[in-house]
Amino acid sequence: MEAFILIGITGIGLGALYFLIASGLSLIYGLMGVLNFAHGSFLTVGAFVGFWVASKMGFETTIPEFLLAMIIGGLAAGLFALLIEQLLITRLYERHIDQALVTVGVSLVVGAVLGGWFGNDLRMFPTPMWFLTAIDIGGAQIPADRVIYISTAILLLIGNWALLKFTRIGLIIRAGVENRHMVDALGINVRKAFSTVFFLGGFAAGVGGVLVSVYSNGVSPLIAGSYLIYGFIVVVIGGMGSVPGSFLAAMLIGIIKQFANYYATGLGDFVVVILLAVVLLIRPQGLLGKVRA
Amino acid sequence: MNALTVKDLNVKIGESHILHGVTFDVPAHKVTALLGRNGVGKSTTLKSIMGLYQGTGSIELNGQQILGTPTYKIAQAGVAYVPEDREIFSTLSVRENLTLASRNKNNGDAYKNIFELFPELDTRAAQLAGSLSGGQQQMVAIARALLNENEILLVDEPTKGLAPKLVTEVANALVKVAHETTMLLVEQNLALVKRVAENVIVMDQGKVIFQGGPENLSDPAWVHEMLGVSGGHK
Ligand SMILES: Nc1ncnc2c1ncn2[C@@H]1O[C@H](COP(=O)(O)OP(=O)(O)O)[C@@H](O)[C@H]1O
Ligand SMILES: [Mg+2]
């Protein structure tokens, strides 16, 4: 039972990390049809800036210091995402293949620059002592950092939902995911909504980058790759353009992966790919995705 | 005074050349019907005016060139569009569809007019637009266009696929609107066209083959030759 709870909660924590990547990917694709391979570099930028801020505070940080580093990492990644969008993506408006290629280029450049500068070895992220303590849940000893992953993901999900539901920009984004040309035809510059989505997606990925670095015991330009792939899988399974769909799929994948790894050592990735194939065959639009006209 | 002047408009979609030098005027404060058989390029013409397809030639709105301008600026300049497939936002409520479309905060009067025209939209404000009937969706699409001050309304086959009772309701709404605005109306329902049109354009194979008054619509031989349908009722 204890093992079951530990694996389940670790799975949810991992799912939370996937969600931070996938939420932005999903909206960016849903709104503009852009496959954003640069999303992993947003994660990396967030991780390194967060690392830099946290390092200024010493080898160990307090919880508020850590949260500050995480938010600054997120903001830096959001601004970086906005820069990429303004400099590169908008120039290739509606040219989806070129956009995808340019985002691959960005991810390669960011990886190479940071790798050259810092090296690719893991560098310990200064975390609060509290992260190393264990919380007793139903007899299972749950590492405390999981709590941060899960609550951050839930906060971002709620923030996302509130933005989409209650603000004009959110209304524009929802309408744009369905039919961006008609949004334009109503006199609304849908590209502005796209910039907002890029910033927010970058922010979530940057926050995710800091948390991933804690989970992986250090920052490195190499970490983003596998999370990006998982981010895409989550988006496909959850449904392109659906943030709640991404949340559901991320949790599902995190949990399934952990259980598969526990009961059939190392088969986690394999099981996730099988799940992806099954969803593509049975429900190609994803769990909560809409069928496109 | 012309609200809209289209000159030598050529449009290609991918490899196919769809519009071959389309030229016509839409006089201000009148309803102009754009007619022609299926597939002659009527919808493509409206979409090109809206900037949704790129083309060459000239499209002037009140004397200002709008060809090559981004779609959202064309709409802001006062071109309202009711597309052929309605293209309402099915995952948004009726109210959200209208809120999205409204570019002016102080438009209580505009809402009042719309709900007078289509009382159903008021009672169904909270309903998801995707769950409405075809006729109700058409009302949302028209209401969306009427919420703002417009220079011209482009309306593409508003009664297509509607039940007879709804055809009447939508037609009556258009007749009311027609008194207050400039409209370029694509419509297959000749009875409706005769009720509202003060000016007629006929297209064939990507070209305008007639522009003039509506008198000819009462001549079955002319209608048959131009539109390939028997005159009178359809
Ligand atoms: N997206 C498109 N891609 C290729 N061809 C198109 C497209 N839209 C319309 N066409 C073609 O352009 C021609 C004119 O279409 P359309 O403007 O919809 O005609 P109408 O509205 O008069 O029925 C048709 O031959 C149609 O097949
Ligand atoms: Mg048509």
Coordinates of C-alpha atoms and ligand atoms in Angstrom, one line a residue:
Chain A
M1 CA 0.0 0.0 0.0
E2 CA 2.7 2.5 1.0
A3 CA 4.6 1.7 -2.3
F4 CA 1.3 2.2 -4.2
I5 CA 0.8 5.7 -2.6
L6 CA 4.4 6.7 -3.1
I7 CA 4.4 5.7 -6.8
G8 CA 1.0 7.3 -7.4
I9 CA 2.0 10.6 -5.9
T10 CA 5.3 10.6 -7.6
G11 CA 3.4 9.9 -10.8
I12 CA 1.2 12.9 -10.2
G13 CA 4.2 15.0 -9.5
L14 CA 5.8 14.0 -12.7
G15 CA 2.5 14.6 -14.5
A16 CA 2.5 18.1 -13.0
L17 CA 5.9 18.7 -14.6
Y18 CA 4.7 17.4 -18.0
F19 CA 1.6 19.7 -17.7
L20 CA 3.8 22.8 -17.2
I21 CA 5.4 22.1 -20.6
A22 CA 2.3 20.8 -22.4
S23 CA -0.2 23.6 -21.5
G24 CA 1.8 26.2 -23.6
L25 CA 2.5 23.8 -26.4
S26 CA -1.2 22.9 -26.6
L27 CA -2.4 26.5 -26.8
I28 CA 0.3 27.6 -29.2
Y29 CA -0.6 24.7 -31.6
G30 CA -4.3 25.2 -31.0
L31 CA -4.3 28.8 -31.8
M32 CA -1.8 29.1 -34.7
G33 CA -1.0 25.6 -35.8
V34 CA 2.6 26.1 -34.8
L35 CA 4.5 23.0 -33.7
N36 CA 6.8 24.8 -31.2
F37 CA 10.0 22.7 -30.9
A38 CA 11.6 25.7 -29.2
H39 CA 9.4 25.0 -26.1
G40 CA 12.2 22.9 -24.6
S41 CA 14.5 25.9 -24.8
F42 CA 12.0 28.0 -22.8
L43 CA 12.3 25.3 -20.1
T44 CA 16.1 25.5 -20.3
V45 CA 16.1 29.3 -20.1
G46 CA 13.8 29.2 -17.1
A47 CA 15.9 26.6 -15.4
F48 CA 19.2 28.5 -15.9
V49 CA 17.9 31.9 -14.9
G50 CA 16.2 30.4 -11.9
F51 CA 19.4 28.6 -11.1
W52 CA 21.4 31.9 -11.4
V53 CA 19.0 33.7 -9.1
A54 CA 18.9 30.9 -6.5
S55 CA 22.7 30.6 -6.6
K56 CA 23.0 34.3 -5.6
M57 CA 21.2 33.4 -2.4
G58 CA 23.7 30.8 -1.3
F59 CA 24.0 27.0 -1.5
E60 CA 20.7 26.5 0.2
T61 CA 17.6 28.7 -0.2
T62 CA 14.6 29.4 1.9
I63 CA 11.2 28.5 0.5
P64 CA 10.3 32.1 -0.4
E65 CA 13.7 32.5 -2.0
F66 CA 13.2 29.4 -4.0
L67 CA 9.7 30.5 -5.1
L68 CA 11.2 33.9 -6.1
A69 CA 13.9 32.2 -8.2
M70 CA 11.2 30.0 -9.8
I71 CA 9.0 33.0 -10.7
I72 CA 11.9 35.0 -12.1
G73 CA 12.9 31.9 -14.1
G74 CA 9.4 31.7 -15.4
L75 CA 9.3 35.4 -16.3
A76 CA 12.6 35.2 -18.1
A77 CA 11.4 32.2 -20.1
G78 CA 8.2 34.1 -20.9
L79 CA 10.1 37.1 -22.2
F80 CA 12.4 34.8 -24.2
A81 CA 9.4 33.1 -25.7
L82 CA 7.9 36.5 -26.6
L83 CA 11.2 37.5 -28.2
I84 CA 11.3 34.3 -30.3
E85 CA 7.7 34.8 -31.3
Q86 CA 8.2 38.5 -32.3
L87 CA 11.6 38.0 -34.1
L88 CA 11.0 34.7 -35.8
I89 CA 7.5 33.2 -35.7
T90 CA 5.5 36.2 -36.7
R91 CA 7.7 36.7 -39.8
L92 CA 6.7 33.2 -40.9
Y93 CA 2.9 33.7 -40.3
E94 CA 1.0 30.7 -41.7
R95 CA 4.1 29.0 -43.0
H96 CA 3.9 26.1 -40.6
I97 CA 6.8 24.0 -41.9
D98 CA 9.2 26.9 -41.8
Q99 CA 7.9 27.8 -38.3
A100 CA 8.6 24.3 -37.1
L101 CA 12.1 24.3 -38.6
V102 CA 13.0 27.7 -37.1
T103 CA 11.8 26.5 -33.7
V104 CA 14.0 23.4 -34.0
G105 CA 16.9 25.8 -34.8
V106 CA 16.2 27.9 -31.7
S107 CA 16.3 24.8 -29.5
L108 CA 19.6 23.7 -31.0
V109 CA 21.2 27.1 -30.6
V110 CA 20.1 27.5 -27.0
G111 CA 21.3 24.0 -26.2
A112 CA 24.7 24.6 -27.8
V113 CA 25.2 28.1 -26.3
L114 CA 24.4 27.0 -22.8
G115 CA 26.3 23.8 -23.2
G116 CA 29.4 25.7 -24.4
W117 CA 29.1 28.2 -21.6
F118 CA 28.3 26.0 -18.6
G119 CA 29.0 22.5 -19.9
N120 CA 26.4 19.7 -20.0
D121 CA 27.0 18.3 -16.5
L122 CA 24.3 18.6 -13.9
R123 CA 24.8 21.5 -11.5
M124 CA 23.0 21.2 -8.2
F125 CA 20.0 23.5 -7.9
P126 CA 20.0 25.4 -4.5
T127 CA 16.8 24.1 -2.9
P128 CA 15.2 24.6 0.5
M129 CA 16.1 22.0 3.1
W130 CA 12.4 21.3 3.5
F131 CA 12.4 19.6 0.0
L132 CA 14.5 16.8 1.5
T133 CA 12.1 16.0 4.3
A134 CA 9.4 13.4 3.9
I135 CA 5.7 13.8 4.4
D136 CA 3.7 10.9 5.8
I137 CA 0.7 10.2 3.6
G138 CA -1.2 7.0 4.5
G139 CA 2.1 5.5 5.8
A140 CA 4.0 6.3 2.7
Q141 CA 7.0 8.7 3.0
I142 CA 6.5 11.2 0.2
P143 CA 9.4 13.5 -0.6
A144 CA 8.2 17.1 0.1
D145 CA 9.3 18.5 -3.3
R146 CA 6.4 16.6 -5.0
V147 CA 4.0 18.9 -3.1
I148 CA 5.6 21.9 -4.8
Y149 CA 5.3 20.4 -8.3
I150 CA 1.7 19.4 -7.8
S151 CA 0.5 22.6 -6.2
T152 CA 2.3 24.7 -8.8
A153 CA 0.6 22.8 -11.6
I154 CA -2.8 23.2 -10.0
L155 CA -2.3 26.9 -9.5
L156 CA -1.3 27.3 -13.1
L157 CA -4.3 25.3 -14.2
I158 CA -6.6 27.5 -12.2
G159 CA -4.9 30.6 -13.4
N160 CA -5.1 29.4 -17.0
W161 CA -8.8 28.6 -16.6
A162 CA -9.6 31.9 -15.0
L163 CA -7.8 33.8 -17.7
L164 CA -9.5 31.9 -20.5
K165 CA -12.9 32.1 -18.9
F166 CA -13.1 35.6 -17.5
T167 CA -10.9 37.9 -19.6
R168 CA -11.3 39.4 -23.1
I169 CA -8.0 38.1 -24.2
G170 CA -9.1 34.6 -22.9
L171 CA -12.2 34.9 -25.0
I172 CA -10.2 35.8 -28.0
I173 CA -7.8 32.9 -27.4
R174 CA -10.7 30.4 -27.0
A175 CA -12.4 31.7 -30.2
G176 CA -9.1 31.7 -32.0
V177 CA -8.4 28.1 -31.2
E178 CA -11.7 27.3 -32.9
N179 CA -11.4 29.6 -35.9
R180 CA -8.8 32.3 -36.0
H181 CA -9.7 33.6 -39.4
M182 CA -13.2 34.5 -38.2
V183 CA -11.7 36.2 -35.1
D184 CA -9.7 38.4 -37.5
A185 CA -12.8 39.0 -39.6
L186 CA -14.4 40.4 -36.5
G187 CA -11.8 43.1 -36.4
I188 CA -9.6 41.5 -33.7
N189 CA -5.9 41.2 -34.3
V190 CA -5.5 37.5 -33.4
R191 CA -1.7 37.8 -33.5
K192 CA -1.8 39.8 -30.3
A193 CA -3.5 36.9 -28.6
F194 CA -0.8 34.7 -29.9
S195 CA 1.9 36.8 -28.3
T196 CA 0.1 36.5 -25.0
V197 CA -0.1 32.7 -25.4
F198 CA 3.6 32.6 -26.2
F199 CA 4.4 34.6 -23.1
L200 CA 2.2 32.5 -20.8
G201 CA 3.4 29.2 -22.4
G202 CA 7.0 30.4 -21.9
F203 CA 6.3 31.3 -18.3
A204 CA 4.8 27.9 -17.5
A205 CA 7.7 26.1 -19.3
G206 CA 10.2 28.3 -17.4
V207 CA 8.6 27.5 -14.0
G208 CA 8.6 23.9 -15.2
G209 CA 12.3 24.2 -16.0
V210 CA 13.1 25.2 -12.4
L211 CA 11.1 22.3 -11.0
V212 CA 12.4 19.8 -13.5
S213 CA 15.9 20.8 -12.4
V214 CA 15.0 20.1 -8.8
Y215 CA 13.4 16.7 -9.7
S216 CA 16.5 15.8 -11.8
N217 CA 18.9 16.9 -9.1
G218 CA 20.4 19.7 -11.2
V219 CA 20.3 22.0 -14.2
S220 CA 21.7 21.0 -17.5
P221 CA 20.9 22.0 -21.1
L222 CA 20.3 18.4 -21.9
I223 CA 17.3 17.9 -19.6
A224 CA 14.7 19.7 -21.8
G225 CA 14.7 17.2 -24.6
S226 CA 12.9 14.3 -23.0
Y227 CA 10.4 16.7 -21.4
L228 CA 9.6 18.3 -24.7
I229 CA 8.8 14.9 -26.2
Y230 CA 6.6 14.1 -23.3
G231 CA 5.0 17.5 -23.6
F232 CA 4.1 16.7 -27.2
I233 CA 2.7 13.3 -26.3
V234 CA 0.6 14.9 -23.6
V235 CA -0.8 17.4 -26.0
V236 CA -1.7 14.8 -28.5
I237 CA -3.3 12.6 -25.9
G238 CA -5.1 15.4 -24.2
G239 CA -6.3 17.1 -27.4
M240 CA -4.6 20.0 -29.2
G241 CA -5.7 23.4 -27.8
S242 CA -7.4 22.0 -24.7
V243 CA -5.6 23.0 -21.5
P244 CA -7.8 20.8 -19.2
G245 CA -7.2 18.0 -21.7
S246 CA -3.4 18.5 -21.2
F247 CA -3.8 18.4 -17.5
L248 CA -5.7 15.1 -17.6
A249 CA -3.3 13.5 -20.0
A250 CA -0.3 14.7 -18.1
M251 CA -1.5 13.2 -14.9
L252 CA -2.5 10.0 -16.7
I253 CA 0.9 9.7 -18.3
G254 CA 2.9 10.5 -15.2
I255 CA 1.0 7.9 -13.1
I256 CA 1.1 5.2 -15.8
K257 CA 4.7 5.8 -16.4
Q258 CA 5.6 5.5 -12.8
F259 CA 3.6 2.3 -12.2
A260 CA 4.9 0.7 -15.4
N261 CA 8.5 1.5 -14.3
Y262 CA 7.9 0.0 -10.9
Y263 CA 6.1 -3.2 -12.0
A264 CA 8.0 -3.8 -15.2
T265 CA 11.3 -2.1 -14.7
G266 CA 12.2 0.4 -17.4
L267 CA 9.1 -0.1 -19.5
G268 CA 7.5 3.2 -18.6
D269 CA 8.4 5.0 -21.9
F270 CA 7.2 2.0 -23.8
V271 CA 3.8 1.9 -22.1
V272 CA 3.3 5.6 -22.7
V273 CA 4.0 5.1 -26.4
I274 CA 1.5 2.3 -26.5
L275 CA -1.1 4.6 -24.8
L276 CA -0.3 7.2 -27.4
A277 CA -0.9 4.8 -30.3
V278 CA -4.2 3.6 -28.7
V279 CA -5.5 7.1 -28.3
L280 CA -4.5 8.0 -31.9
L281 CA -6.4 4.9 -33.2
I282 CA -9.5 5.2 -31.0
R283 CA -9.8 9.0 -30.5
P284 CA -7.5 10.9 -32.8
Q285 CA -8.7 14.3 -31.6
G286 CA -7.4 13.4 -28.1
L287 CA -9.3 13.0 -24.8
L288 CA -10.8 16.5 -24.6
G289 CA -9.9 17.7 -28.1
K290 CA -12.5 19.0 -30.6
V291 CA -12.8 17.5 -34.1
R292 CA -11.8 20.2 -36.5
A293 CA -14.1 21.2 -39.3
Chain B
M1 CA -21.5 57.4 -54.1
N2 CA -20.0 53.9 -54.0
A3 CA -19.3 52.3 -50.7
L4 CA -17.2 49.6 -52.3
T5 CA -15.4 49.6 -55.7
V6 CA -13.8 46.4 -56.9
K7 CA -11.6 46.6 -60.0
D8 CA -9.9 43.9 -62.0
L9 CA -9.7 41.6 -59.0
N10 CA -7.7 38.4 -59.7
V11 CA -7.5 35.7 -57.1
K12 CA -5.7 32.4 -57.1
I13 CA -6.1 29.8 -54.5
G14 CA -3.1 27.5 -54.6
E15 CA -2.7 26.7 -58.3
S16 CA -6.3 27.5 -59.4
H17 CA -7.1 30.8 -60.8
I18 CA -10.6 31.5 -59.3
L19 CA -11.4 35.2 -60.0
H20 CA -10.5 36.6 -63.4
G21 CA -10.7 40.4 -63.2
V22 CA -13.8 40.9 -61.2
T23 CA -15.1 44.5 -61.5
F24 CA -18.2 46.0 -59.8
D25 CA -19.5 48.8 -57.6
V26 CA -21.6 48.6 -54.5
P27 CA -23.5 51.9 -54.1
A28 CA -23.8 53.2 -50.6
H29 CA -27.1 52.8 -48.6
K30 CA -28.4 50.2 -51.0
V31 CA -28.6 46.4 -51.1
T32 CA -26.7 44.9 -54.0
A33 CA -27.3 41.3 -54.8
L34 CA -24.4 39.2 -56.0
L35 CA -25.8 36.3 -58.0
G36 CA -24.6 33.4 -60.1
R37 CA -24.5 29.6 -60.3
N38 CA -22.8 27.5 -57.7
G39 CA -19.0 27.7 -57.9
V40 CA -18.7 30.9 -60.0
G41 CA -16.7 32.7 -57.3
K42 CA -19.2 34.6 -55.2
S43 CA -17.9 33.4 -51.8
T44 CA -14.3 33.8 -53.0
T45 CA -15.1 37.4 -53.9
L46 CA -16.5 38.2 -50.4
K47 CA -13.6 36.5 -48.7
S48 CA -11.1 38.4 -50.9
I49 CA -12.9 41.7 -49.9
M50 CA -12.4 40.6 -46.3
G51 CA -8.7 40.0 -46.9
L52 CA -9.1 36.3 -46.3
Y53 CA -7.6 35.5 -49.7
Q54 CA -4.9 37.5 -51.3
G55 CA -5.3 38.9 -54.8
T56 CA -4.3 41.6 -57.3
G57 CA -6.3 44.5 -58.6
S58 CA -8.0 47.0 -56.5
I59 CA -10.7 47.1 -53.7
E60 CA -11.6 50.5 -52.4
L61 CA -13.8 51.1 -49.4
N62 CA -15.1 54.7 -49.5
G63 CA -12.2 55.5 -51.8
Q64 CA -9.6 53.9 -49.6
Q65 CA -7.6 51.0 -50.9
I66 CA -8.1 47.9 -48.7
L67 CA -6.5 45.2 -50.9
G68 CA -3.5 43.8 -49.1
T69 CA -4.6 45.2 -45.7
P70 CA -4.8 42.6 -42.9
T71 CA -8.3 41.2 -42.3
Y72 CA -8.7 42.6 -38.9
K73 CA -8.0 46.1 -40.1
I74 CA -10.5 45.7 -43.0
A75 CA -13.1 44.7 -40.4
Q76 CA -12.2 47.7 -38.2
A77 CA -12.6 49.9 -41.2
G78 CA -16.2 48.9 -41.2
V79 CA -16.6 45.8 -43.3
A80 CA -18.8 43.2 -41.5
Y81 CA -18.9 39.7 -42.7
V82 CA -21.6 37.0 -42.4
P83 CA -19.9 33.9 -43.9
E84 CA -21.5 31.2 -45.9
D85 CA -21.0 28.5 -43.2
R86 CA -21.9 31.0 -40.4
E87 CA -18.6 30.2 -38.6
I88 CA -20.0 31.1 -35.2
F89 CA -17.8 29.9 -32.3
S90 CA -19.5 26.7 -31.3
T91 CA -17.6 26.3 -28.0
L92 CA -18.6 29.8 -26.8
S93 CA -22.0 30.8 -25.5
V94 CA -24.3 33.0 -27.5
R95 CA -23.4 35.9 -25.2
E96 CA -19.7 35.2 -25.6
N97 CA -20.0 35.2 -29.4
L98 CA -21.6 38.6 -29.2
T99 CA -19.2 40.0 -26.6
L100 CA -16.3 38.9 -28.7
A101 CA -17.7 40.6 -31.8
S102 CA -18.6 43.8 -30.1
R103 CA -15.8 46.3 -30.5
N104 CA -17.5 49.2 -28.7
K105 CA -18.2 49.2 -25.0
N106 CA -21.2 51.6 -25.2
N107 CA -23.4 49.6 -27.4
G108 CA -26.5 49.0 -25.3
D109 CA -28.6 50.3 -28.2
A110 CA -27.0 47.8 -30.6
Y111 CA -27.8 44.9 -28.3
K112 CA -31.3 46.2 -27.9
N113 CA -31.8 46.3 -31.7
I114 CA -30.4 42.8 -32.1
F115 CA -32.6 41.3 -29.5
E116 CA -35.6 43.1 -31.1
L117 CA -34.6 41.5 -34.4
F118 CA -33.9 38.1 -32.8
P119 CA -35.6 37.7 -29.4
E120 CA -34.4 34.1 -29.2
L121 CA -30.8 35.2 -28.9
D122 CA -31.7 37.0 -25.6
T123 CA -33.4 34.0 -24.1
R124 CA -30.6 31.6 -25.2
A125 CA -27.7 33.9 -24.3
A126 CA -26.1 31.3 -22.0
Q127 CA -26.5 28.4 -24.4
L128 CA -23.4 27.1 -26.2
A129 CA -23.6 28.4 -29.8
G130 CA -22.7 24.9 -31.1
S131 CA -25.9 23.5 -29.7
L132 CA -28.2 26.0 -31.5
S133 CA -30.2 25.0 -34.6
G134 CA -28.9 26.1 -38.0
G135 CA -31.3 29.1 -38.1
Q136 CA -30.4 30.2 -34.6
Q137 CA -26.7 30.0 -35.6
Q138 CA -27.4 32.2 -38.6
M139 CA -29.0 34.7 -36.3
V140 CA -25.9 34.8 -34.1
A141 CA -23.8 35.3 -37.3
I142 CA -26.0 38.2 -38.4
A143 CA -26.2 39.7 -34.9
R144 CA -22.5 39.6 -34.6
A145 CA -22.1 41.7 -37.7
L146 CA -24.8 44.2 -36.6
L147 CA -23.2 45.0 -33.2
N148 CA -20.8 47.5 -34.6
E149 CA -21.1 50.5 -36.8
N150 CA -20.4 49.3 -40.3
E151 CA -19.8 50.8 -43.7
I152 CA -20.9 47.7 -45.5
L153 CA -22.3 44.3 -44.7
L154 CA -21.1 41.2 -46.7
V155 CA -23.7 38.5 -46.3
D156 CA -23.1 35.1 -47.9
E157 CA -26.2 32.9 -48.5
P158 CA -27.9 33.6 -45.2
T159 CA -30.9 31.4 -45.9
K160 CA -29.0 28.4 -47.2
G161 CA -30.1 25.1 -45.6
L162 CA -32.7 26.7 -43.4
A163 CA -36.2 25.4 -42.8
P164 CA -38.9 27.5 -44.5
K165 CA -40.1 29.2 -41.3
L166 CA -36.6 30.3 -40.5
V167 CA -36.0 31.5 -44.0
T168 CA -38.8 33.9 -43.5
E169 CA -37.5 35.0 -40.1
V170 CA -34.0 35.6 -41.4
A171 CA -35.3 37.2 -44.5
N172 CA -37.5 39.6 -42.5
A173 CA -34.5 40.6 -40.4
L174 CA -32.5 41.3 -43.5
V175 CA -35.2 43.4 -45.0
K176 CA -35.3 45.5 -41.8
V177 CA -31.5 45.8 -41.8
A178 CA -31.5 46.7 -45.5
H179 CA -33.1 50.1 -44.8
E180 CA -30.2 51.2 -42.7
T181 CA -27.1 49.9 -44.3
T182 CA -25.1 49.1 -47.4
M183 CA -25.2 45.4 -48.1
L184 CA -23.6 43.1 -50.6
L185 CA -25.8 40.0 -50.4
V186 CA -25.1 36.6 -52.0
E187 CA -28.4 34.7 -52.1
Q188 CA -30.0 31.9 -54.1
N189 CA -33.5 32.6 -52.9
L190 CA -34.8 34.8 -55.7
A191 CA -37.9 35.8 -53.8
L192 CA -35.8 37.3 -51.1
V193 CA -33.5 38.9 -53.6
K194 CA -36.5 40.6 -55.3
R195 CA -37.7 41.9 -52.0
V196 CA -34.5 43.6 -51.0
A197 CA -32.1 44.1 -53.9
E198 CA -31.9 47.6 -55.6
N199 CA -28.9 46.6 -57.6
V200 CA -27.9 43.3 -59.1
I201 CA -24.5 41.8 -60.1
V202 CA -24.2 38.4 -61.9
M203 CA -21.0 36.4 -62.0
D204 CA -20.1 33.5 -64.2
Q205 CA -16.8 31.6 -64.1
G206 CA -14.9 34.1 -62.0
K207 CA -16.1 37.2 -63.9
V208 CA -18.9 39.7 -63.6
I209 CA -21.2 39.3 -66.6
F210 CA -23.9 41.8 -65.5
Q211 CA -24.4 44.8 -63.3
G212 CA -27.6 46.8 -63.3
G213 CA -31.0 47.3 -61.8
P214 CA -33.3 44.5 -60.4
E215 CA -36.0 44.8 -63.2
N216 CA -34.6 41.8 -65.1
L217 CA -35.3 39.5 -62.1
S218 CA -38.9 39.5 -63.2
D219 CA -38.0 38.3 -66.7
P220 CA -37.9 34.4 -66.6
A221 CA -35.9 34.1 -69.8
W222 CA -33.2 36.5 -68.4
V223 CA -33.1 34.7 -65.1
H224 CA -32.8 31.3 -66.8
E225 CA -30.0 32.5 -69.0
M226 CA -28.1 34.3 -66.3
L227 CA -28.6 32.0 -63.3
G228 CA -29.6 28.7 -64.9
V229 CA -32.8 28.5 -62.7
S230 CA -36.4 29.0 -63.7
G231 CA -37.5 32.5 -62.8
G232 CA -40.2 33.3 -60.3
H233 CA -40.0 30.9 -57.4
K234 CA -37.2 28.8 -56.2
Ligands
LIG1 N1 -10.2 26.8 -50.6 C1 -10.3 26.5 -52.0 N2 -9.4 25.8 -52.6 C2 -9.5 25.5 -53.9 N3 -10.5 25.9 -54.7 C3 -11.5 26.6 -54.1 C4 -11.5 26.9 -52.7 N4 -12.6 27.6 -52.4 C5 -13.3 27.7 -53.6 N5 -12.7 27.0 -54.6 C6 -13.1 26.9 -56.0 O1 -13.3 28.2 -56.4 C7 -14.5 28.3 -57.2 C8 -15.4 29.3 -56.7 O2 -15.9 28.9 -55.4 P1 -16.9 29.8 -54.6 O3 -16.3 31.2 -54.5 O4 -17.1 29.1 -53.3 O5 -18.2 29.8 -55.5 P2 -19.7 30.3 -55.1 O6 -19.7 30.9 -53.8 O7 -20.0 31.2 -56.2 O8 -20.5 29.0 -55.1 C9 -15.1 26.9 -57.2 O9 -14.7 26.3 -58.4 C10 -14.4 26.2 -56.1 O10 -14.3 24.9 -56.3
MG2 MG -20.6 30.3 -52.0

